[in-house]
Amino acid sequence: MSSFELWFDSDVESDDITEEDLSSVRIERRRLRDASNPLDLPSDTFVNYFRVSKDLFNHLLNILDTKLGPTVGSASVLPIIKLAAALRFFAEGGYQKGAGNDLFVGVAQPTLSKILTKVIDVFEEHVCATVITFPTNEAEKNSIKMGFFEKTGFPGVIGCVDGTHVKIFKPRSDVQHLYYNRKGYHSLNVMVVCDHNMIIRYVDANHPGSSHDSFIWNTSSLNDMLETNFMNGERNSWILGDAGYALKPFLITPYRTSGSSQNNELKLRFNQIHSKTRWIVERSFGVLKNVFRCILGARQLHYKPEKATKIINVCCALHNLRIRFNVPLHETIPQFEADFQEEEAADDNANVTAANIRDEIMYAIFQNNR
């Protein structure tokens, strides 16, 4: 059996592998790695393989090149291979061994583990904070508002919020119960706010799966910022959320309707437009998870929650960069199905000011669509 075959044959029993075989595998792996250049792939194949275009890959390489530095156990691995290895893991998920055995990566699992940790940390420090940003200036807010309004007729929207579960490996015993969600597996409950173009404007992936959407929102820095803006006089910008969030002056949720509700027809119509506008965040989850399959429900992140959070943040940043660099979404990527069931939050009447604002929006929408 050749070393090339040994490298890629997952059925080889470990007892059959001699030290000489392992040495041959290492030599062959390094030879193939040093001779390979991922950028030699055809453009379409490159995107399918790494989920980024060549332009975006080079953009990321320019950022990472001087910041990766030597990694223990991977000093001989070039930055271009380190980036390729990390992107292959994000794209396919599963186990590090599979990504490491990739023809254009060619590194051992322990080396890939160190590379992945380093790349994620560099991304967190130098990419995520500059790529995932919430709109703060009026020009940017107005552009997003117009984008939503042109699509659905809902005024004043600067983002839509929702939560999704990302499956993780069972954490240590003393915190397992916190990460066990109502669907019966361990996860992180990830809150995302996106705009009309599916660009992720805010992400909070720090909370265990048992956390409720409304709790995550109420403890977020975004809630604090929007509340401060409202107190300072901002009255024409809001986020749309489902019934899992409590109604606030800057967070508009659907009405609870019944047969005897006043203006029930208008409220139902409002809810329909509200749902149509908010669907963009579900589409964002679909694209995000099906492009970066390490966070897809069928996969599982085999890491501690803290590292899983970083991986999710990096995937969100890469998602935004794909949109910025016009990376196409190929039809081979399957349709995403929503995995989050809505639960109602506090009573709408708890915030009279917010209820009045929602009523005003409802009447404005009705008048614009008469």
CSV table of C-alpha atoms in Angstrom, one decimal:
chain,number,residue,atom,x,y,z
A,1,MET,CA,0.0,0.0,0.0
A,2,SER,CA,1.4,3.4,-1.0
A,3,SER,CA,1.6,6.2,1.5
A,4,PHE,CA,-0.9,8.2,-0.5
A,5,GLU,CA,-3.4,5.4,-0.2
A,6,LEU,CA,-2.7,5.0,3.5
A,7,TRP,CA,-3.2,8.7,4.1
A,8,PHE,CA,-6.7,8.7,2.6
A,9,ASP,CA,-7.9,5.2,3.6
A,10,SER,CA,-10.1,5.6,6.7
A,11,ASP,CA,-10.5,1.8,7.0
A,12,VAL,CA,-6.9,1.0,7.7
A,13,GLU,CA,-6.6,-0.5,11.2
A,14,SER,CA,-4.2,1.3,13.5
A,15,ASP,CA,-2.5,-1.9,14.5
A,16,ASP,CA,-1.4,-2.4,10.8
A,17,ILE,CA,0.4,0.9,10.7
A,18,THR,CA,4.1,0.8,11.4
A,19,GLU,CA,6.3,3.7,12.4
A,20,GLU,CA,7.9,3.5,8.9
A,21,ASP,CA,4.4,3.8,7.4
A,22,LEU,CA,3.6,6.8,9.5
A,23,SER,CA,6.9,8.5,8.5
A,24,SER,CA,6.0,7.9,4.8
A,25,VAL,CA,2.6,9.4,5.4
A,26,ARG,CA,4.1,12.5,6.9
A,27,ILE,CA,6.6,12.9,4.1
A,28,GLU,CA,3.9,12.4,1.4
A,29,ARG,CA,1.6,14.8,3.2
A,30,ARG,CA,4.2,17.5,3.3
A,31,ARG,CA,5.2,16.9,-0.3
A,32,LEU,CA,1.7,17.2,-1.5
A,33,ARG,CA,1.0,20.2,0.7
A,34,ASP,CA,4.1,22.1,-0.4
A,35,ALA,CA,3.4,21.4,-4.1
A,36,SER,CA,-0.3,22.4,-3.9
A,37,ASN,CA,-1.8,25.9,-4.4
A,38,PRO,CA,-5.5,26.2,-3.7
A,39,LEU,CA,-5.7,29.2,-6.0
A,40,ASP,CA,-4.9,27.0,-8.9
A,41,LEU,CA,-8.4,25.6,-8.8
A,42,PRO,CA,-11.0,26.9,-11.3
A,43,SER,CA,-13.0,29.8,-9.8
A,44,ASP,CA,-16.3,27.9,-9.5
A,45,THR,CA,-14.7,24.9,-7.9
A,46,PHE,CA,-12.8,27.1,-5.6
A,47,VAL,CA,-16.0,28.7,-4.3
A,48,ASN,CA,-17.6,25.3,-3.9
A,49,TYR,CA,-14.6,24.1,-2.0
A,50,PHE,CA,-13.8,27.0,0.3
A,51,ARG,CA,-17.1,28.9,0.2
A,52,VAL,CA,-15.2,32.1,-0.6
A,53,SER,CA,-14.1,33.6,-3.9
A,54,LYS,CA,-10.5,34.0,-4.8
A,55,ASP,CA,-10.7,37.7,-4.3
A,56,LEU,CA,-12.1,37.2,-0.8
A,57,PHE,CA,-9.5,34.5,-0.1
A,58,ASN,CA,-6.7,36.9,-1.0
A,59,HIS,CA,-8.4,39.6,1.1
A,60,LEU,CA,-8.4,37.3,4.1
A,61,LEU,CA,-4.9,36.2,3.4
A,62,ASN,CA,-3.6,39.8,3.4
A,63,ILE,CA,-5.2,40.3,6.8
A,64,LEU,CA,-4.0,37.0,8.3
A,65,ASP,CA,-0.6,36.8,6.7
A,66,THR,CA,1.4,38.9,9.1
A,67,LYS,CA,-0.8,38.1,12.1
A,68,LEU,CA,-0.8,34.3,12.2
A,69,GLY,CA,2.8,33.9,13.1
A,70,PRO,CA,4.4,30.6,13.9
A,71,THR,CA,2.1,28.0,15.4
A,72,VAL,CA,3.5,25.2,17.6
A,73,GLY,CA,3.6,22.1,15.5
A,74,SER,CA,2.9,24.0,12.3
A,75,ALA,CA,5.9,26.3,11.8
A,76,SER,CA,6.5,24.8,8.3
A,77,VAL,CA,2.9,25.4,7.2
A,78,LEU,CA,2.4,28.4,5.0
A,79,PRO,CA,-0.3,31.0,5.8
A,80,ILE,CA,-2.1,30.2,2.6
A,81,ILE,CA,-2.5,26.6,3.7
A,82,LYS,CA,-3.5,27.6,7.2
A,83,LEU,CA,-6.3,29.7,5.8
A,84,ALA,CA,-7.3,27.0,3.4
A,85,ALA,CA,-7.4,24.5,6.2
A,86,ALA,CA,-9.6,26.7,8.4
A,87,LEU,CA,-12.0,27.5,5.6
A,88,ARG,CA,-12.4,23.8,4.7
A,89,PHE,CA,-13.3,23.1,8.3
A,90,PHE,CA,-15.9,25.9,8.4
A,91,ALA,CA,-17.3,24.7,5.0
A,92,GLU,CA,-17.6,21.0,5.8
A,93,GLY,CA,-17.8,20.7,9.6
A,94,GLY,CA,-17.4,17.3,11.1
A,95,TYR,CA,-14.0,16.3,12.4
A,96,GLN,CA,-10.6,18.0,12.0
A,97,LYS,CA,-9.0,14.8,10.6
A,98,GLY,CA,-11.2,15.0,7.5
A,99,ALA,CA,-10.3,18.6,6.8
A,100,GLY,CA,-6.6,17.9,7.5
A,101,ASN,CA,-6.5,15.0,5.1
A,102,ASP,CA,-7.9,17.3,2.3
A,103,LEU,CA,-5.8,17.3,-0.8
A,104,PHE,CA,-5.1,21.0,-0.6
A,105,VAL,CA,-4.4,21.1,3.1
A,106,GLY,CA,-2.4,18.0,4.0
A,107,VAL,CA,-1.8,18.4,7.7
A,108,ALA,CA,-2.2,16.1,10.7
A,109,GLN,CA,-5.1,16.4,13.0
A,110,PRO,CA,-3.1,17.8,15.9
A,111,THR,CA,-1.5,20.4,13.6
A,112,LEU,CA,-4.9,21.4,12.2
A,113,SER,CA,-6.2,21.8,15.7
A,114,LYS,CA,-3.5,24.3,16.5
A,115,ILE,CA,-4.0,26.1,13.1
A,116,LEU,CA,-7.7,26.4,13.6
A,117,THR,CA,-7.3,27.8,17.1
A,118,LYS,CA,-4.9,30.4,15.9
A,119,VAL,CA,-6.9,31.4,12.8
A,120,ILE,CA,-10.1,31.7,14.9
A,121,ASP,CA,-8.4,34.0,17.4
A,122,VAL,CA,-7.0,36.2,14.6
A,123,PHE,CA,-10.4,36.4,13.0
A,124,GLU,CA,-12.0,37.3,16.3
A,125,GLU,CA,-9.5,40.1,16.9
A,126,HIS,CA,-9.0,41.6,13.5
A,127,VAL,CA,-12.1,40.7,11.3
A,128,CYS,CA,-15.3,40.1,13.3
A,129,ALA,CA,-15.4,43.5,15.0
A,130,THR,CA,-15.0,45.4,11.7
A,131,VAL,CA,-17.3,43.2,9.6
A,132,ILE,CA,-20.2,42.7,12.0
A,133,THR,CA,-21.4,46.2,12.8
A,134,PHE,CA,-24.7,47.7,13.8
A,135,PRO,CA,-25.8,50.8,11.8
A,136,THR,CA,-25.2,54.0,13.9
A,137,ASN,CA,-25.2,56.9,11.4
A,138,GLU,CA,-28.5,58.2,9.9
A,139,ALA,CA,-27.4,57.7,6.3
A,140,GLU,CA,-26.9,54.0,6.9
A,141,LYS,CA,-30.1,53.6,8.9
A,142,ASN,CA,-32.1,55.4,6.2
A,143,SER,CA,-30.6,53.1,3.5
A,144,ILE,CA,-31.7,50.0,5.5
A,145,LYS,CA,-35.1,51.4,6.2
A,146,MET,CA,-35.7,52.1,2.5
A,147,GLY,CA,-34.5,48.6,1.6
A,148,PHE,CA,-37.1,47.0,4.0
A,149,PHE,CA,-39.8,49.4,3.0
A,150,GLU,CA,-39.4,48.8,-0.8
A,151,LYS,CA,-39.6,45.0,-0.2
A,152,THR,CA,-42.5,44.8,2.2
A,153,GLY,CA,-44.0,48.2,2.9
A,154,PHE,CA,-43.0,48.1,6.6
A,155,PRO,CA,-41.5,51.6,7.6
A,156,GLY,CA,-38.7,52.4,10.0
A,157,VAL,CA,-37.0,48.9,10.2
A,158,ILE,CA,-33.3,48.9,10.8
A,159,GLY,CA,-33.1,45.1,11.4
A,160,CYS,CA,-34.8,41.9,12.2
A,161,VAL,CA,-33.9,39.6,15.1
A,162,ASP,CA,-34.3,35.9,15.8
A,163,GLY,CA,-32.6,33.1,17.5
A,164,THR,CA,-31.3,29.8,16.2
A,165,HIS,CA,-29.7,26.8,18.0
A,166,VAL,CA,-26.2,25.5,17.1
A,167,LYS,CA,-25.6,22.0,18.3
A,168,ILE,CA,-22.5,21.5,20.4
A,169,PHE,CA,-20.8,18.5,22.1
A,170,LYS,CA,-22.1,17.8,25.6
A,171,PRO,CA,-20.3,20.2,28.0
A,172,ARG,CA,-18.8,19.3,31.4
A,173,SER,CA,-21.3,17.8,33.9
A,174,ASP,CA,-21.8,20.8,36.1
A,175,VAL,CA,-23.2,23.0,33.3
A,176,GLN,CA,-24.7,20.4,31.0
A,177,HIS,CA,-28.3,21.2,32.1
A,178,LEU,CA,-27.8,24.8,31.0
A,179,TYR,CA,-27.0,23.8,27.4
A,180,TYR,CA,-29.8,21.2,27.1
A,181,ASN,CA,-32.5,22.9,25.0
A,182,ARG,CA,-36.2,22.0,24.8
A,183,LYS,CA,-35.6,20.1,21.6
A,184,GLY,CA,-33.5,17.5,23.4
A,185,TYR,CA,-29.9,18.3,22.6
A,186,HIS,CA,-27.1,20.5,23.8
A,187,SER,CA,-26.7,23.8,22.0
A,188,LEU,CA,-25.9,27.5,22.0
A,189,ASN,CA,-28.9,29.8,21.4
A,190,VAL,CA,-27.5,32.3,19.0
A,191,MET,CA,-29.3,35.7,18.6
A,192,VAL,CA,-28.8,37.4,15.2
A,193,VAL,CA,-30.0,40.8,13.8
A,194,CYS,CA,-29.8,41.2,10.1
A,195,ASP,CA,-30.7,43.9,7.6
A,196,HIS,CA,-32.6,43.8,4.3
A,197,ASN,CA,-29.6,42.4,2.4
A,198,MET,CA,-29.1,39.5,4.9
A,199,ILE,CA,-26.0,41.2,6.3
A,200,ILE,CA,-25.6,40.2,9.9
A,201,ARG,CA,-25.5,43.4,12.0
A,202,TYR,CA,-25.3,41.9,15.4
A,203,VAL,CA,-24.6,38.4,16.8
A,204,ASP,CA,-24.7,37.1,20.4
A,205,ALA,CA,-23.6,33.5,20.6
A,206,ASN,CA,-22.7,33.4,24.3
A,207,HIS,CA,-25.9,31.9,25.7
A,208,PRO,CA,-26.6,28.2,26.4
A,209,GLY,CA,-29.5,26.5,24.7
A,210,SER,CA,-31.9,26.7,27.6
A,211,SER,CA,-31.9,30.5,27.5
A,212,HIS,CA,-35.0,32.2,26.2
A,213,ASP,CA,-34.9,34.6,23.3
A,214,SER,CA,-36.3,37.4,25.4
A,215,PHE,CA,-33.7,36.9,28.1
A,216,ILE,CA,-30.9,37.0,25.6
A,217,TRP,CA,-32.3,40.2,24.1
A,218,ASN,CA,-32.8,41.9,27.5
A,219,THR,CA,-29.2,41.2,28.5
A,220,SER,CA,-27.6,42.3,25.2
A,221,SER,CA,-25.6,45.4,24.6
A,222,LEU,CA,-27.9,46.1,21.6
A,223,ASN,CA,-30.9,46.4,23.9
A,224,ASP,CA,-29.0,48.8,26.1
A,225,MET,CA,-27.9,50.9,23.1
A,226,LEU,CA,-31.4,51.1,21.5
A,227,GLU,CA,-33.0,51.9,24.9
A,228,THR,CA,-30.5,54.8,25.3
A,229,ASN,CA,-31.2,56.0,21.8
A,230,PHE,CA,-34.9,56.0,22.5
A,231,MET,CA,-34.5,57.9,25.7
A,232,ASN,CA,-32.4,60.4,23.8
A,233,GLY,CA,-35.2,61.1,21.4
A,234,GLU,CA,-34.9,58.5,18.6
A,235,ARG,CA,-38.5,57.6,17.7
A,236,ASN,CA,-38.5,56.4,14.1
A,237,SER,CA,-36.2,53.3,14.1
A,238,TRP,CA,-37.0,49.8,15.3
A,239,ILE,CA,-36.1,46.1,15.2
A,240,LEU,CA,-38.7,43.5,14.3
A,241,GLY,CA,-38.9,40.3,16.4
A,242,ASP,CA,-41.3,37.4,16.8
A,243,ALA,CA,-43.6,36.6,19.7
A,244,GLY,CA,-40.6,35.2,21.6
A,245,TYR,CA,-39.6,38.8,22.4
A,246,ALA,CA,-41.3,41.3,24.6
A,247,LEU,CA,-42.8,44.4,22.9
A,248,LYS,CA,-40.7,47.5,23.4
A,249,PRO,CA,-40.7,51.0,21.8
A,250,PHE,CA,-37.7,50.0,19.7
A,251,LEU,CA,-38.6,46.2,19.3
A,252,ILE,CA,-41.8,45.6,17.5
A,253,THR,CA,-43.5,42.2,17.9
A,254,PRO,CA,-46.7,40.9,16.3
A,255,TYR,CA,-50.1,41.3,17.8
A,256,ARG,CA,-51.9,38.6,19.7
A,257,THR,CA,-55.2,38.4,18.0
A,258,SER,CA,-58.5,36.8,18.9
A,259,GLY,CA,-62.0,36.8,17.4
A,260,SER,CA,-63.1,39.7,19.7
A,261,SER,CA,-60.0,41.9,19.4
A,262,GLN,CA,-60.7,45.5,18.3
A,263,ASN,CA,-59.4,46.2,14.8
A,264,ASN,CA,-58.7,42.5,14.4
A,265,GLU,CA,-58.6,42.6,10.6
A,266,LEU,CA,-55.9,45.4,10.7
A,267,LYS,CA,-53.9,43.5,13.3
A,268,LEU,CA,-53.9,40.3,11.2
A,269,ARG,CA,-52.8,42.3,8.2
A,270,PHE,CA,-50.1,44.0,10.3
A,271,ASN,CA,-48.9,40.6,11.4
A,272,GLN,CA,-48.7,39.3,7.9
A,273,ILE,CA,-46.6,42.2,6.7
A,274,HIS,CA,-44.5,41.9,9.9
A,275,SER,CA,-43.9,38.2,9.3
A,276,LYS,CA,-43.0,38.8,5.6
A,277,THR,CA,-40.5,41.5,6.6
A,278,ARG,CA,-39.0,39.4,9.4
A,279,TRP,CA,-38.5,36.3,7.1
A,280,ILE,CA,-35.2,37.8,6.0
A,281,VAL,CA,-33.6,36.7,9.2
A,282,GLU,CA,-34.7,33.1,8.7
A,283,ARG,CA,-33.2,33.2,5.2
A,284,SER,CA,-30.0,34.5,6.7
A,285,PHE,CA,-29.8,31.5,9.0
A,286,GLY,CA,-30.4,29.2,6.0
A,287,VAL,CA,-27.6,30.7,4.0
A,288,LEU,CA,-25.2,30.9,7.0
A,289,LYS,CA,-25.7,27.3,8.1
A,290,ASN,CA,-25.8,25.7,4.7
A,291,VAL,CA,-22.7,27.5,3.5
A,292,PHE,CA,-20.7,27.0,6.7
A,293,ARG,CA,-21.9,23.5,7.6
A,294,CYS,CA,-19.8,23.2,10.8
A,295,ILE,CA,-22.8,24.9,12.4
A,296,LEU,CA,-25.5,23.0,10.5
A,297,GLY,CA,-28.0,21.0,12.6
A,298,ALA,CA,-26.8,17.7,11.1
A,299,ARG,CA,-23.3,18.5,12.3
A,300,GLN,CA,-22.0,19.1,15.9
A,301,LEU,CA,-19.3,21.4,17.1
A,302,HIS,CA,-17.0,19.2,19.2
A,303,TYR,CA,-15.6,22.0,21.3
A,304,LYS,CA,-16.2,23.7,24.6
A,305,PRO,CA,-18.9,26.4,24.4
A,306,GLU,CA,-16.4,29.2,24.5
A,307,LYS,CA,-14.6,28.0,21.4
A,308,ALA,CA,-17.9,27.1,19.7
A,309,THR,CA,-19.0,30.8,20.3
A,310,LYS,CA,-15.9,32.0,18.5
A,311,ILE,CA,-16.5,29.7,15.5
A,312,ILE,CA,-20.0,31.0,15.2
A,313,ASN,CA,-18.8,34.6,15.2
A,314,VAL,CA,-16.2,33.8,12.5
A,315,CYS,CA,-18.8,32.1,10.3
A,316,CYS,CA,-21.1,35.2,10.7
A,317,ALA,CA,-18.2,37.5,9.7
A,318,LEU,CA,-17.4,35.3,6.6
A,319,HIS,CA,-21.1,35.3,5.7
A,320,ASN,CA,-21.0,39.1,5.6
A,321,LEU,CA,-17.8,39.2,3.6
A,322,ARG,CA,-19.3,36.8,1.1
A,323,ILE,CA,-22.1,39.3,0.5
A,324,ARG,CA,-19.7,42.2,0.3
A,325,PHE,CA,-17.6,40.3,-2.3
A,326,ASN,CA,-20.7,39.1,-4.3
A,327,VAL,CA,-19.9,35.4,-3.8
A,328,PRO,CA,-22.8,33.6,-5.5
A,329,LEU,CA,-25.1,31.2,-3.6
A,330,HIS,CA,-25.1,28.0,-5.6
A,331,GLU,CA,-28.3,26.1,-6.1
A,332,THR,CA,-26.5,22.9,-4.9
A,333,ILE,CA,-26.7,24.3,-1.3
A,334,PRO,CA,-30.0,22.8,0.1
A,335,GLN,CA,-33.0,24.7,1.4
A,336,PHE,CA,-32.8,25.5,5.1
A,337,GLU,CA,-35.7,24.7,7.4
A,338,ALA,CA,-36.3,26.8,10.4
A,339,ASP,CA,-35.4,25.0,13.6
A,340,PHE,CA,-36.7,27.5,16.1
A,341,GLN,CA,-40.2,27.4,17.6
A,342,GLU,CA,-41.7,30.6,18.8
A,343,GLU,CA,-42.7,31.1,22.4
A,344,GLU,CA,-44.6,34.0,23.6
A,345,ALA,CA,-42.9,36.5,25.9
A,346,ALA,CA,-44.4,38.9,28.4
A,347,ASP,CA,-47.9,40.5,28.0
A,348,ASP,CA,-48.0,43.3,25.3
A,349,ASN,CA,-49.9,45.6,27.7
A,350,ALA,CA,-46.9,45.8,30.0
A,351,ASN,CA,-45.5,48.6,27.9
A,352,VAL,CA,-48.2,51.2,27.0
A,353,THR,CA,-45.7,53.4,25.1
A,354,ALA,CA,-44.6,50.5,22.9
A,355,ALA,CA,-48.2,49.4,22.3
A,356,ASN,CA,-49.1,52.9,21.1
A,357,ILE,CA,-46.1,53.0,18.8
A,358,ARG,CA,-47.1,49.7,17.3
A,359,ASP,CA,-50.7,50.9,16.8
A,360,GLU,CA,-49.3,54.0,15.0
A,361,ILE,CA,-47.2,51.8,12.7
A,362,MET,CA,-50.2,49.6,12.0
A,363,TYR,CA,-52.4,52.5,10.9
A,364,ALA,CA,-49.6,54.0,8.8
A,365,ILE,CA,-49.2,50.7,7.0
A,366,PHE,CA,-52.9,50.5,6.4
A,367,GLN,CA,-53.1,54.0,5.0
A,368,ASN,CA,-50.2,53.4,2.7
A,369,ASN,CA,-51.8,50.2,1.4
A,370,ARG,CA,-55.4,51.3,0.9
